[in-house]
Amino acid sequence: MTGIEFLASFITTGRLHGIGIGSTLAEVDRALPHRHVDVVGEGGVSLRRDYGFVEFYFNPGQAWVMSGGSIELHRLANAPEPAARWAAGTGVGFAPYTAWAEVRQALTETPPVPEFTLSDQGGFLEYRAEKSCASVLVVNDEEEERGHHPGHGDVWSVSLWAPVRASRPIDRSA
């Protein structure tokens, strides 16, 4: 599978190899038995699992539960080794650069096509797919050229984020 096909599926579903927001650390271990580094936040209040250019974030509780994640595509322009290890372990091959236009085209071939909310992030455009909780950052500086990092129109990263749930109003009449 190409990285572009993989990203289209990830953006559409919010799932990566069957895991996503709410998955436990044990489920991630079963889905991705690859070399990684765990970084536990001070006091054990968070966990970041780093696979090189893919990272997941976890919150503690009865079990560590995924609260977010990101595919840091910008790292591949300068260091292709993580992509090669990922391809060997998952069968998904990424190029050093990923054009957003190519991902958008692949999205049209991966129904349902997500609806995006677009915002300017100062040098980047952010495309948010609310249904899948996926966010795509695209380089929006016309003077940025491909080199040690992505250029104009390239995907910088794709992230998952946990939606903020409205809290129930407090019943003060009791």
GROMACS .gro file of N, CA and C in nm:
model
  522
    1MET      N    1   0.085  -0.117   0.000
    1MET     CA    2   0.000   0.000   0.000
    1MET      C    3   0.089   0.123   0.000
    2THR      N    4   0.050   0.225  -0.073
    2THR     CA    5   0.127   0.349  -0.074
    2THR      C    6   0.092   0.434   0.047
    3GLY      N    7   0.182   0.525   0.080
    3GLY     CA    8   0.156   0.618   0.188
    3GLY      C    9   0.033   0.702   0.162
    4ILE      N   10   0.011   0.738   0.036
    4ILE     CA   11  -0.105   0.821   0.001
    4ILE      C   12  -0.234   0.744   0.025
    5GLU      N   13  -0.240   0.618  -0.016
    5GLU     CA   14  -0.359   0.535   0.009
    5GLU      C   15  -0.383   0.519   0.159
    6PHE      N   16  -0.275   0.497   0.231
    6PHE     CA   17  -0.283   0.482   0.376
    6PHE      C   18  -0.338   0.609   0.442
    7LEU      N   19  -0.285   0.725   0.401
    7LEU     CA   20  -0.331   0.851   0.458
    7LEU      C   21  -0.478   0.876   0.427
    8ALA      N   22  -0.522   0.843   0.306
    8ALA     CA   23  -0.662   0.862   0.270
    8ALA      C   24  -0.751   0.778   0.362
    9SER      N   25  -0.712   0.655   0.387
    9SER     CA   26  -0.789   0.570   0.476
    9SER      C   27  -0.786   0.625   0.619
   10PHE      N   28  -0.670   0.665   0.666
   10PHE     CA   29  -0.653   0.719   0.801
   10PHE      C   30  -0.738   0.845   0.821
   11ILE      N   31  -0.736   0.935   0.724
   11ILE     CA   32  -0.813   1.060   0.734
   11ILE      C   33  -0.963   1.030   0.732
   12THR      N   34  -1.003   0.934   0.653
   12THR     CA   35  -1.145   0.901   0.641
   12THR      C   36  -1.198   0.831   0.765
   13THR      N   37  -1.119   0.741   0.823
   13THR     CA   38  -1.170   0.657   0.933
   13THR      C   39  -1.122   0.699   1.072
   14GLY      N   40  -1.009   0.769   1.079
   14GLY     CA   41  -0.949   0.798   1.209
   14GLY      C   42  -0.886   0.675   1.272
   15ARG      N   43  -0.860   0.574   1.190
   15ARG     CA   44  -0.802   0.448   1.238
   15ARG      C   45  -0.673   0.419   1.163
   16LEU      N   46  -0.577   0.364   1.235
   16LEU     CA   47  -0.448   0.327   1.179
   16LEU      C   48  -0.424   0.182   1.217
   17HIS      N   49  -0.428   0.093   1.121
   17HIS     CA   50  -0.412  -0.051   1.147
   17HIS      C   51  -0.512  -0.098   1.253
   18GLY      N   52  -0.634  -0.041   1.249
   18GLY     CA   53  -0.740  -0.083   1.339
   18GLY      C   54  -0.743  -0.013   1.473
   19ILE      N   55  -0.650   0.074   1.501
   19ILE     CA   56  -0.646   0.143   1.630
   19ILE      C   57  -0.673   0.292   1.610
   20GLY      N   58  -0.721   0.356   1.716
   20GLY     CA   59  -0.750   0.499   1.710
   20GLY      C   60  -0.781   0.552   1.848
   21ILE      N   61  -0.844   0.669   1.854
   21ILE     CA   62  -0.879   0.730   1.981
   21ILE      C   63  -0.959   0.628   2.064
   22GLY      N   64  -0.919   0.610   2.190
   22GLY     CA   65  -0.987   0.517   2.278
   22GLY      C   66  -0.923   0.379   2.283
   23SER      N   67  -0.832   0.348   2.191
   23SER     CA   68  -0.764   0.218   2.195
   23SER      C   69  -0.670   0.212   2.315
   24THR      N   70  -0.659   0.094   2.373
   24THR     CA   71  -0.569   0.077   2.487
   24THR      C   72  -0.427   0.051   2.438
   25LEU      N   73  -0.334   0.066   2.526
   25LEU     CA   74  -0.194   0.039   2.495
   25LEU      C   75  -0.176  -0.106   2.452
   26ALA      N   76  -0.249  -0.198   2.515
   26ALA     CA   77  -0.241  -0.340   2.477
   26ALA      C   78  -0.289  -0.360   2.333
   27GLU      N   79  -0.394  -0.289   2.292
   27GLU     CA   80  -0.443  -0.301   2.155
   27GLU      C   81  -0.341  -0.245   2.056
   28VAL      N   82  -0.275  -0.137   2.094
   28VAL     CA   83  -0.170  -0.080   2.009
   28VAL      C   84  -0.055  -0.178   1.996
   29ASP      N   85  -0.015  -0.241   2.105
   29ASP     CA   86   0.093  -0.339   2.102
   29ASP      C   87   0.061  -0.455   2.008
   30ARG      N   88  -0.064  -0.500   2.009
   30ARG     CA   89  -0.103  -0.610   1.919
   30ARG      C   90  -0.104  -0.564   1.773
   31ALA      N   91  -0.149  -0.443   1.748
   31ALA     CA   92  -0.159  -0.393   1.610
   31ALA      C   93  -0.023  -0.354   1.553
   32LEU      N   94   0.066  -0.304   1.638
   32LEU     CA   95   0.196  -0.253   1.593
   32LEU      C   96   0.309  -0.307   1.680
   33PRO      N   97   0.347  -0.431   1.661
   33PRO     CA   98   0.456  -0.486   1.742
   33PRO      C   99   0.593  -0.446   1.686
   34HIS      N  100   0.616  -0.316   1.676
   34HIS     CA  101   0.739  -0.263   1.618
   34HIS      C  102   0.822  -0.191   1.724
   35ARG      N  103   0.947  -0.169   1.690
   35ARG     CA  104   1.038  -0.097   1.780
   35ARG      C  105   0.985   0.045   1.804
   36HIS      N  106   0.989   0.088   1.930
   36HIS     CA  107   0.938   0.220   1.966
   36HIS      C  108   1.008   0.267   2.093
   37VAL      N  109   0.985   0.393   2.126
   37VAL     CA  110   1.035   0.452   2.249
   37VAL      C  111   0.914   0.506   2.323
   38ASP      N  112   0.903   0.474   2.452
   38ASP     CA  113   0.796   0.527   2.537
   38ASP      C  114   0.854   0.639   2.623
   39VAL      N  115   0.783   0.750   2.626
   39VAL     CA  116   0.822   0.864   2.709
   39VAL      C  117   0.704   0.892   2.803
   40VAL      N  118   0.727   0.865   2.933
   40VAL     CA  119   0.623   0.887   3.033
   40VAL      C  120   0.640   1.027   3.088
   41GLY      N  121   0.530   1.102   3.091
   41GLY     CA  122   0.532   1.238   3.143
   41GLY      C  123   0.558   1.239   3.292
   42GLU      N  124   0.604   1.352   3.340
   42GLU     CA  125   0.636   1.366   3.481
   42GLU      C  126   0.514   1.331   3.567
   43GLY      N  127   0.534   1.246   3.662
   43GLY     CA  128   0.425   1.204   3.750
   43GLY      C  129   0.335   1.098   3.688
   44GLY      N  130   0.372   1.047   3.571
   44GLY     CA  131   0.293   0.943   3.507
   44GLY      C  132   0.159   0.989   3.454
   45VAL      N  133   0.146   1.118   3.423
   45VAL     CA  134   0.017   1.171   3.378
   45VAL      C  135  -0.004   1.160   3.227
   46SER      N  136   0.099   1.119   3.154
   46SER     CA  137   0.085   1.102   3.010
   46SER      C  138   0.191   1.004   2.959
   47LEU      N  139   0.165   0.951   2.842
   47LEU     CA  140   0.259   0.862   2.776
   47LEU      C  141   0.261   0.897   2.628
   48ARG      N  142   0.381   0.912   2.574
   48ARG     CA  143   0.398   0.931   2.430
   48ARG      C  144   0.476   0.812   2.379
   49ARG      N  145   0.419   0.743   2.279
   49ARG     CA  146   0.487   0.629   2.217
   49ARG      C  147   0.532   0.675   2.080
   50ASP      N  148   0.663   0.668   2.057
   50ASP     CA  149   0.724   0.720   1.934
   50ASP      C  150   0.781   0.606   1.852
   51TYR      N  151   0.729   0.591   1.728
   51TYR     CA  152   0.776   0.489   1.635
   51TYR      C  153   0.869   0.548   1.529
   52GLY      N  154   0.914   0.669   1.545
   52GLY     CA  155   1.003   0.733   1.448
   52GLY      C  156   0.936   0.853   1.383
   53PHE      N  157   0.839   0.828   1.298
   53PHE     CA  158   0.764   0.940   1.243
   53PHE      C  159   0.615   0.926   1.272
   54VAL      N  160   0.579   0.823   1.346
   54VAL     CA  161   0.442   0.803   1.394
   54VAL      C  162   0.448   0.805   1.546
   55GLU      N  163   0.359   0.883   1.606
   55GLU     CA  164   0.354   0.893   1.751
   55GLU      C  165   0.210   0.879   1.798
   56PHE      N  166   0.194   0.820   1.917
   56PHE     CA  167   0.063   0.812   1.980
   56PHE      C  168   0.074   0.870   2.120
   57TYR      N  169  -0.036   0.927   2.167
   57TYR     CA  170  -0.041   0.988   2.299
   57TYR      C  171  -0.148   0.916   2.381
   58PHE      N  172  -0.117   0.890   2.508
   58PHE     CA  173  -0.207   0.813   2.594
   58PHE      C  174  -0.230   0.886   2.725
   59ASN      N  175  -0.350   0.865   2.778
   59ASN     CA  176  -0.385   0.914   2.911
   59ASN      C  177  -0.396   0.794   3.004
   60PRO      N  178  -0.360   0.811   3.132
   60PRO     CA  179  -0.369   0.699   3.227
   60PRO      C  180  -0.512   0.677   3.274
   61GLY      N  181  -0.531   0.566   3.336
   61GLY     CA  182  -0.660   0.529   3.395
   61GLY      C  183  -0.649   0.384   3.435
   62GLN      N  184  -0.758   0.308   3.420
   62GLN     CA  185  -0.751   0.164   3.445
   62GLN      C  186  -0.644   0.104   3.354
   63ALA      N  187  -0.632   0.160   3.234
   63ALA     CA  188  -0.529   0.123   3.136
   63ALA      C  189  -0.491   0.251   3.062
   64TRP      N  190  -0.374   0.251   2.999
   64TRP     CA  191  -0.338   0.365   2.915
   64TRP      C  192  -0.432   0.364   2.795
   65VAL      N  193  -0.493   0.479   2.764
   65VAL     CA  194  -0.589   0.490   2.655
   65VAL      C  195  -0.544   0.600   2.559
   66MET      N  196  -0.548   0.567   2.429
   66MET     CA  197  -0.502   0.663   2.329
   66MET      C  198  -0.592   0.787   2.325
   67SER      N  199  -0.528   0.902   2.335
   67SER     CA  200  -0.599   1.029   2.329
   67SER      C  201  -0.566   1.107   2.203
   68GLY      N  202  -0.467   1.062   2.128
   68GLY     CA  203  -0.429   1.131   2.005
   68GLY      C  204  -0.311   1.063   1.941
   69GLY      N  205  -0.272   1.115   1.828
   69GLY     CA  206  -0.158   1.059   1.758
   69GLY      C  207  -0.123   1.146   1.638
   70SER      N  208  -0.008   1.122   1.580
   70SER     CA  209   0.030   1.199   1.463
   70SER      C  210   0.127   1.121   1.375
   71ILE      N  211   0.116   1.151   1.248
   71ILE     CA  212   0.209   1.100   1.148
   71ILE      C  213   0.289   1.222   1.105
   72GLU      N  214   0.414   1.228   1.146
   72GLU     CA  215   0.500   1.344   1.126
   72GLU      C  216   0.573   1.332   0.993
   73LEU      N  217   0.502   1.354   0.884
   73LEU     CA  218   0.557   1.335   0.751
   73LEU      C  219   0.676   1.427   0.722
   74HIS      N  220   0.680   1.542   0.786
   74HIS     CA  221   0.790   1.637   0.763
   74HIS      C  222   0.926   1.577   0.800
   75ARG      N  223   0.928   1.478   0.887
   75ARG     CA  224   1.054   1.417   0.928
   75ARG      C  225   1.117   1.333   0.816
   76LEU      N  226   1.036   1.288   0.720
   76LEU     CA  227   1.085   1.194   0.618
   76LEU      C  228   1.173   1.259   0.513
   77ALA      N  229   1.159   1.389   0.491
   77ALA     CA  230   1.241   1.457   0.390
   77ALA      C  231   1.388   1.452   0.425
   78ASN      N  232   1.417   1.455   0.554
   78ASN     CA  233   1.555   1.461   0.600
   78ASN      C  234   1.605   1.327   0.656
   79ALA      N  235   1.512   1.236   0.684
   79ALA     CA  236   1.550   1.108   0.744
   79ALA      C  237   1.458   0.997   0.693
   80PRO      N  238   1.490   0.935   0.581
   80PRO     CA  239   1.402   0.832   0.524
   80PRO      C  240   1.406   0.698   0.597
   81GLU      N  241   1.500   0.679   0.689
   81GLU     CA  242   1.511   0.550   0.757
   81GLU      C  243   1.385   0.509   0.833
   82PRO      N  244   1.319   0.602   0.907
   82PRO     CA  245   1.196   0.561   0.977
   82PRO      C  246   1.089   0.509   0.881
   83ALA      N  247   1.078   0.569   0.764
   83ALA     CA  248   0.979   0.525   0.666
   83ALA      C  249   1.014   0.385   0.614
   84ALA      N  250   1.142   0.358   0.596
   84ALA     CA  251   1.184   0.226   0.550
   84ALA      C  252   1.152   0.120   0.655
   85ARG      N  253   1.177   0.150   0.783
   85ARG     CA  254   1.144   0.056   0.891
   85ARG      C  255   0.993   0.034   0.898
   86TRP      N  256   0.916   0.142   0.884
   86TRP     CA  257   0.771   0.134   0.888
   86TRP      C  258   0.720   0.047   0.772
   87ALA      N  259   0.775   0.069   0.654
   87ALA     CA  260   0.733  -0.010   0.536
   87ALA      C  261   0.765  -0.158   0.556
   88ALA      N  262   0.881  -0.188   0.612
   88ALA     CA  263   0.918  -0.328   0.635
   88ALA      C  264   0.823  -0.395   0.735
   89GLY      N  265   0.778  -0.320   0.834
   89GLY     CA  266   0.693  -0.378   0.937
   89GLY      C  267   0.544  -0.375   0.907
   90THR      N  268   0.500  -0.281   0.822
   90THR     CA  269   0.356  -0.265   0.799
   90THR      C  270   0.314  -0.286   0.654
   91GLY      N  271   0.410  -0.280   0.561
   91GLY     CA  272   0.374  -0.290   0.420
   91GLY      C  273   0.326  -0.159   0.361
   92VAL      N  274   0.342  -0.050   0.435
   92VAL     CA  275   0.300   0.082   0.387
   92VAL      C  276   0.425   0.165   0.355
   93GLY      N  277   0.439   0.202   0.228
   93GLY     CA  278   0.556   0.277   0.186
   93GLY      C  279   0.528   0.425   0.169
   94PHE      N  280   0.610   0.508   0.234
   94PHE     CA  281   0.598   0.653   0.224
   94PHE      C  282   0.713   0.711   0.145
   95ALA      N  283   0.683   0.811   0.062
   95ALA     CA  284   0.785   0.886  -0.010
   95ALA      C  285   0.838   0.996   0.083
   96PRO      N  286   0.952   1.057   0.049
   96PRO     CA  287   1.004   1.165   0.134
   96PRO      C  288   0.910   1.286   0.141
   97TYR      N  289   0.827   1.306   0.039
   97TYR     CA  290   0.732   1.418   0.034
   97TYR      C  291   0.596   1.363  -0.007
   98THR      N  292   0.491   1.423   0.049
   98THR     CA  293   0.355   1.383   0.015
   98THR      C  294   0.276   1.507  -0.021
   99ALA      N  295   0.237   1.519  -0.146
   99ALA     CA  296   0.160   1.635  -0.192
   99ALA      C  297   0.015   1.622  -0.147
  100TRP      N  298  -0.040   1.729  -0.091
  100TRP     CA  299  -0.178   1.731  -0.046
  100TRP      C  300  -0.274   1.706  -0.164
  101ALA      N  301  -0.240   1.756  -0.282
  101ALA     CA  302  -0.325   1.735  -0.399
  101ALA      C  303  -0.341   1.585  -0.428
  102GLU      N  304  -0.235   1.508  -0.410
  102GLU     CA  305  -0.242   1.364  -0.433
  102GLU      C  306  -0.327   1.295  -0.326
  103VAL      N  307  -0.317   1.340  -0.203
  103VAL     CA  308  -0.399   1.283  -0.096
  103VAL      C  309  -0.545   1.318  -0.122
  104ARG      N  310  -0.573   1.442  -0.160
  104ARG     CA  311  -0.712   1.484  -0.190
  104ARG      C  312  -0.769   1.397  -0.302
  105GLN      N  313  -0.690   1.370  -0.404
  105GLN     CA  314  -0.737   1.284  -0.513
  105GLN      C  315  -0.768   1.144  -0.461
  106ALA      N  316  -0.682   1.090  -0.378
  106ALA     CA  317  -0.706   0.957  -0.321
  106ALA      C  318  -0.830   0.956  -0.232
  107LEU      N  319  -0.857   1.066  -0.164
  107LEU     CA  320  -0.975   1.075  -0.079
  107LEU      C  321  -1.104   1.063  -0.161
  108THR      N  322  -1.102   1.114  -0.284
  108THR     CA  323  -1.221   1.104  -0.368
  108THR      C  324  -1.249   0.960  -0.409
  109GLU      N  325  -1.146   0.875  -0.396
  109GLU     CA  326  -1.159   0.734  -0.433
  109GLU      C  327  -1.179   0.645  -0.310
  110THR      N  328  -1.195   0.707  -0.192
  110THR     CA  329  -1.210   0.634  -0.066
  110THR      C  330  -1.336   0.682   0.005
  111PRO      N  331  -1.454   0.642  -0.044
  111PRO     CA  332  -1.577   0.690   0.020
  111PRO      C  333  -1.589   0.642   0.163
  112PRO      N  334  -1.655   0.715   0.250
  112PRO     CA  335  -1.713   0.845   0.222
  112PRO      C  336  -1.606   0.953   0.227
  113VAL      N  337  -1.614   1.046   0.134
  113VAL     CA  338  -1.518   1.157   0.129
  113VAL      C  339  -1.545   1.249   0.248
  114PRO      N  340  -1.445   1.273   0.332
  114PRO     CA  341  -1.468   1.357   0.449
  114PRO      C  342  -1.492   1.503   0.412
  115GLU      N  343  -1.570   1.568   0.495
  115GLU     CA  344  -1.589   1.713   0.482
  115GLU      C  345  -1.484   1.778   0.572
  116PHE      N  346  -1.420   1.882   0.520
  116PHE     CA  347  -1.314   1.948   0.594
  116PHE      C  348  -1.355   2.089   0.635
  117THR      N  349  -1.308   2.127   0.753
  117THR     CA  350  -1.312   2.266   0.796
  117THR      C  351  -1.170   2.318   0.774
  118LEU      N  352  -1.157   2.430   0.707
  118LEU     CA  353  -1.026   2.485   0.672
  118LEU      C  354  -0.995   2.605   0.760
  119SER      N  355  -0.871   2.608   0.813
  119SER     CA  356  -0.826   2.726   0.887
  119SER      C  357  -0.680   2.754   0.854
  120ASP      N  358  -0.644   2.881   0.864
  120ASP     CA  359  -0.507   2.925   0.839
  120ASP      C  360  -0.430   2.916   0.970
  121GLN      N  361  -0.316   2.847   0.967
  121GLN     CA  362  -0.235   2.829   1.086
  121GLN      C  363  -0.098   2.896   1.071
  122GLY      N  364  -0.093   3.010   1.006
  122GLY     CA  365   0.032   3.084   0.994
  122GLY      C  366   0.141   3.006   0.925
  123GLY      N  367   0.139   3.001   0.793
  123GLY     CA  368   0.237   2.925   0.717
  123GLY      C  369   0.189   2.784   0.684
  124PHE      N  370   0.077   2.746   0.743
  124PHE     CA  371   0.016   2.616   0.718
  124PHE      C  372  -0.134   2.635   0.700
  125LEU      N  373  -0.195   2.544   0.627
  125LEU     CA  374  -0.340   2.533   0.624
  125LEU      C  375  -0.375   2.407   0.700
  126GLU      N  376  -0.477   2.416   0.784
  126GLU     CA  377  -0.522   2.297   0.857
  126GLU      C  378  -0.658   2.256   0.801
  127TYR      N  379  -0.664   2.129   0.761
  127TYR     CA  380  -0.788   2.069   0.714
  127TYR      C  381  -0.834   1.972   0.822
  128ARG      N  382  -0.950   2.001   0.884
  128ARG     CA  383  -1.002   1.917   0.992
  128ARG      C  384  -1.122   1.838   0.944
  129ALA      N  385  -1.116   1.708   0.961
  129ALA     CA  386  -1.228   1.620   0.931
  129ALA      C  387  -1.295   1.585   1.064
  130GLU      N  388  -1.405   1.649   1.093
  130GLU     CA  389  -1.471   1.634   1.223
  130GLU      C  390  -1.514   1.491   1.251
  131LYS      N  391  -1.569   1.421   1.152
  131LYS     CA  392  -1.623   1.286   1.176
  131LYS      C  393  -1.515   1.187   1.218
  132SER      N  394  -1.397   1.198   1.160
  132SER     CA  395  -1.289   1.104   1.192
  132SER      C  396  -1.190   1.160   1.295
  133CYS      N  397  -1.207   1.285   1.333
  133CYS     CA  398  -1.117   1.353   1.427
  133CYS      C  399  -0.974   1.355   1.373
  134ALA      N  400  -0.961   1.373   1.241
  134ALA     CA  401  -0.829   1.382   1.178
  134ALA      C  402  -0.803   1.525   1.135
  135SER      N  403  -0.679   1.566   1.145
  135SER     CA  404  -0.637   1.701   1.109
  135SER      C  405  -0.513   1.690   1.020
  136VAL      N  406  -0.514   1.761   0.908
  136VAL     CA  407  -0.402   1.759   0.814
  136VAL      C  408  -0.342   1.898   0.808
  137LEU      N  409  -0.211   1.910   0.834
  137LEU     CA  410  -0.140   2.037   0.819
  137LEU      C  411  -0.065   2.034   0.686
  138VAL      N  412  -0.089   2.138   0.605
  138VAL     CA  413  -0.030   2.148   0.472
  138VAL      C  414   0.052   2.276   0.466
  139VAL      N  415   0.174   2.267   0.413
  139VAL     CA  416   0.261   2.384   0.400
  139VAL      C  417   0.194   2.485   0.307
  140ASN      N  418   0.179   2.609   0.354
  140ASN     CA  419   0.109   2.711   0.277
  140ASN      C  420   0.197   2.832   0.247
  141ASP      N  421   0.325   2.818   0.259
  141ASP     CA  422   0.417   2.927   0.226
  141ASP      C  423   0.467   2.902   0.084
  142GLU      N  424   0.429   2.990  -0.009
  142GLU     CA  425   0.462   2.969  -0.150
  142GLU      C  426   0.612   2.971  -0.177
  143GLU      N  427   0.689   3.025  -0.085
  143GLU     CA  428   0.834   3.030  -0.105
  143GLU      C  429   0.906   2.906  -0.052
  144GLU      N  430   0.833   2.821   0.022
  144GLU     CA  431   0.893   2.699   0.074
  144GLU      C  432   0.911   2.598  -0.039
  145GLU      N  433   1.033   2.553  -0.057
  145GLU     CA  434   1.064   2.453  -0.159
  145GLU      C  435   1.104   2.324  -0.090
  146ARG      N  436   1.081   2.214  -0.159
  146ARG     CA  437   1.122   2.085  -0.105
  146ARG      C  438   1.273   2.083  -0.086
  147GLY      N  439   1.314   2.026   0.022
  147GLY     CA  440   1.456   2.015   0.055
  147GLY      C  441   1.466   1.928   0.179
  148HIS      N  442   1.518   1.987   0.288
  148HIS     CA  443   1.526   1.913   0.414
  148HIS      C  444   1.390   1.903   0.482
  149HIS      N  445   1.291   1.966   0.425
  149HIS     CA  446   1.154   1.960   0.476
  149HIS      C  447   1.058   1.977   0.359
  150PRO      N  448   0.930   1.946   0.380
  150PRO     CA  449   0.832   1.957   0.270
  150PRO      C  450   0.820   2.100   0.218
  151GLY      N  451   0.775   2.111   0.094
  151GLY     CA  452   0.757   2.241   0.032
  151GLY      C  453   0.610   2.280   0.023
  152HIS      N  454   0.585   2.390  -0.044
  152HIS     CA  455   0.450   2.443  -0.059
  152HIS      C  456   0.356   2.337  -0.116
  153GLY      N  457   0.243   2.318  -0.049
  153GLY     CA  458   0.144   2.221  -0.096
  153GLY      C  459   0.166   2.080  -0.045
  154ASP      N  460   0.273   2.057   0.029
  154ASP     CA  461   0.300   1.924   0.084
  154ASP      C  462   0.238   1.909   0.223
  155VAL      N  463   0.205   1.785   0.258
  155VAL     CA  464   0.152   1.755   0.391
  155VAL      C  465   0.267   1.759   0.491
  156TRP      N  466   0.250   1.834   0.597
  156TRP     CA  467   0.347   1.843   0.705
  156TRP      C  468   0.323   1.730   0.806
  157SER      N  469   0.196   1.713   0.846
  157SER     CA  470   0.161   1.608   0.941
  157SER      C  471   0.011   1.579   0.931
  158VAL      N  472  -0.026   1.462   0.981
  158VAL     CA  473  -0.167   1.424   0.994
  158VAL      C  474  -0.184   1.379   1.138
  159SER      N  475  -0.283   1.435   1.206
  159SER     CA  476  -0.301   1.407   1.348
  159SER      C  477  -0.441   1.359   1.379
  160LEU      N  478  -0.451   1.285   1.487
  160LEU     CA  479  -0.579   1.248   1.547
  160LEU      C  480  -0.593   1.328   1.674
  161TRP      N  481  -0.711   1.371   1.703
  161TRP     CA  482  -0.737   1.445   1.826
  161TRP      C  483  -0.869   1.398   1.885
  162ALA      N  484  -0.872   1.392   2.015
  162ALA     CA  485  -0.994   1.350   2.083
  162ALA      C  486  -1.091   1.468   2.085
  163PRO      N  487  -1.214   1.444   2.043
  163PRO     CA  488  -1.310   1.554   2.044
  163PRO      C  489  -1.341   1.596   2.188
  164VAL      N  490  -1.367   1.724   2.205
  164VAL     CA  491  -1.405   1.775   2.337
  164VAL      C  492  -1.554   1.745   2.353
  165ARG      N  493  -1.585   1.677   2.456
  165ARG     CA  494  -1.725   1.643   2.482
  165ARG      C  495  -1.784   1.749   2.575
  166ALA      N  496  -1.902   1.794   2.540
  166ALA     CA  497  -1.970   1.891   2.625
  166ALA      C  498  -2.001   1.825   2.759
  167SER      N  499  -1.969   1.895   2.865
  167SER     CA  500  -1.999   1.840   2.997
  167SER      C  501  -2.148   1.862   3.027
  168ARG      N  502  -2.200   1.774   3.110
  168ARG     CA  503  -2.340   1.788   3.150
  168ARG      C  504  -2.352   1.908   3.242
  169PRO      N  505  -2.461   1.984   3.226
  169PRO     CA  506  -2.481   2.096   3.319
  169PRO      C  507  -2.499   2.043   3.461
  170ILE      N  508  -2.450   2.115   3.556
  170ILE     CA  509  -2.461   2.077   3.697
  170ILE      C  510  -2.602   2.110   3.743
  171ASP      N  511  -2.668   2.012   3.803
  171ASP     CA  512  -2.802   2.032   3.856
  171ASP      C  513  -2.788   2.094   3.995
  172ARG      N  514  -2.813   2.222   4.004
  172ARG     CA  515  -2.796   2.294   4.131
  172ARG      C  516  -2.926   2.294   4.213
  173SER      N  517  -3.029   2.235   4.160
  173SER     CA  518  -3.158   2.236   4.234
  173SER      C  519  -3.163   2.126   4.339
  174ALA      N  520  -3.073   2.030   4.333
  174ALA     CA  521  -3.078   1.917   4.428
  174ALA      C  522  -3.023   1.950   4.562
   0.00000   0.00000   0.00000
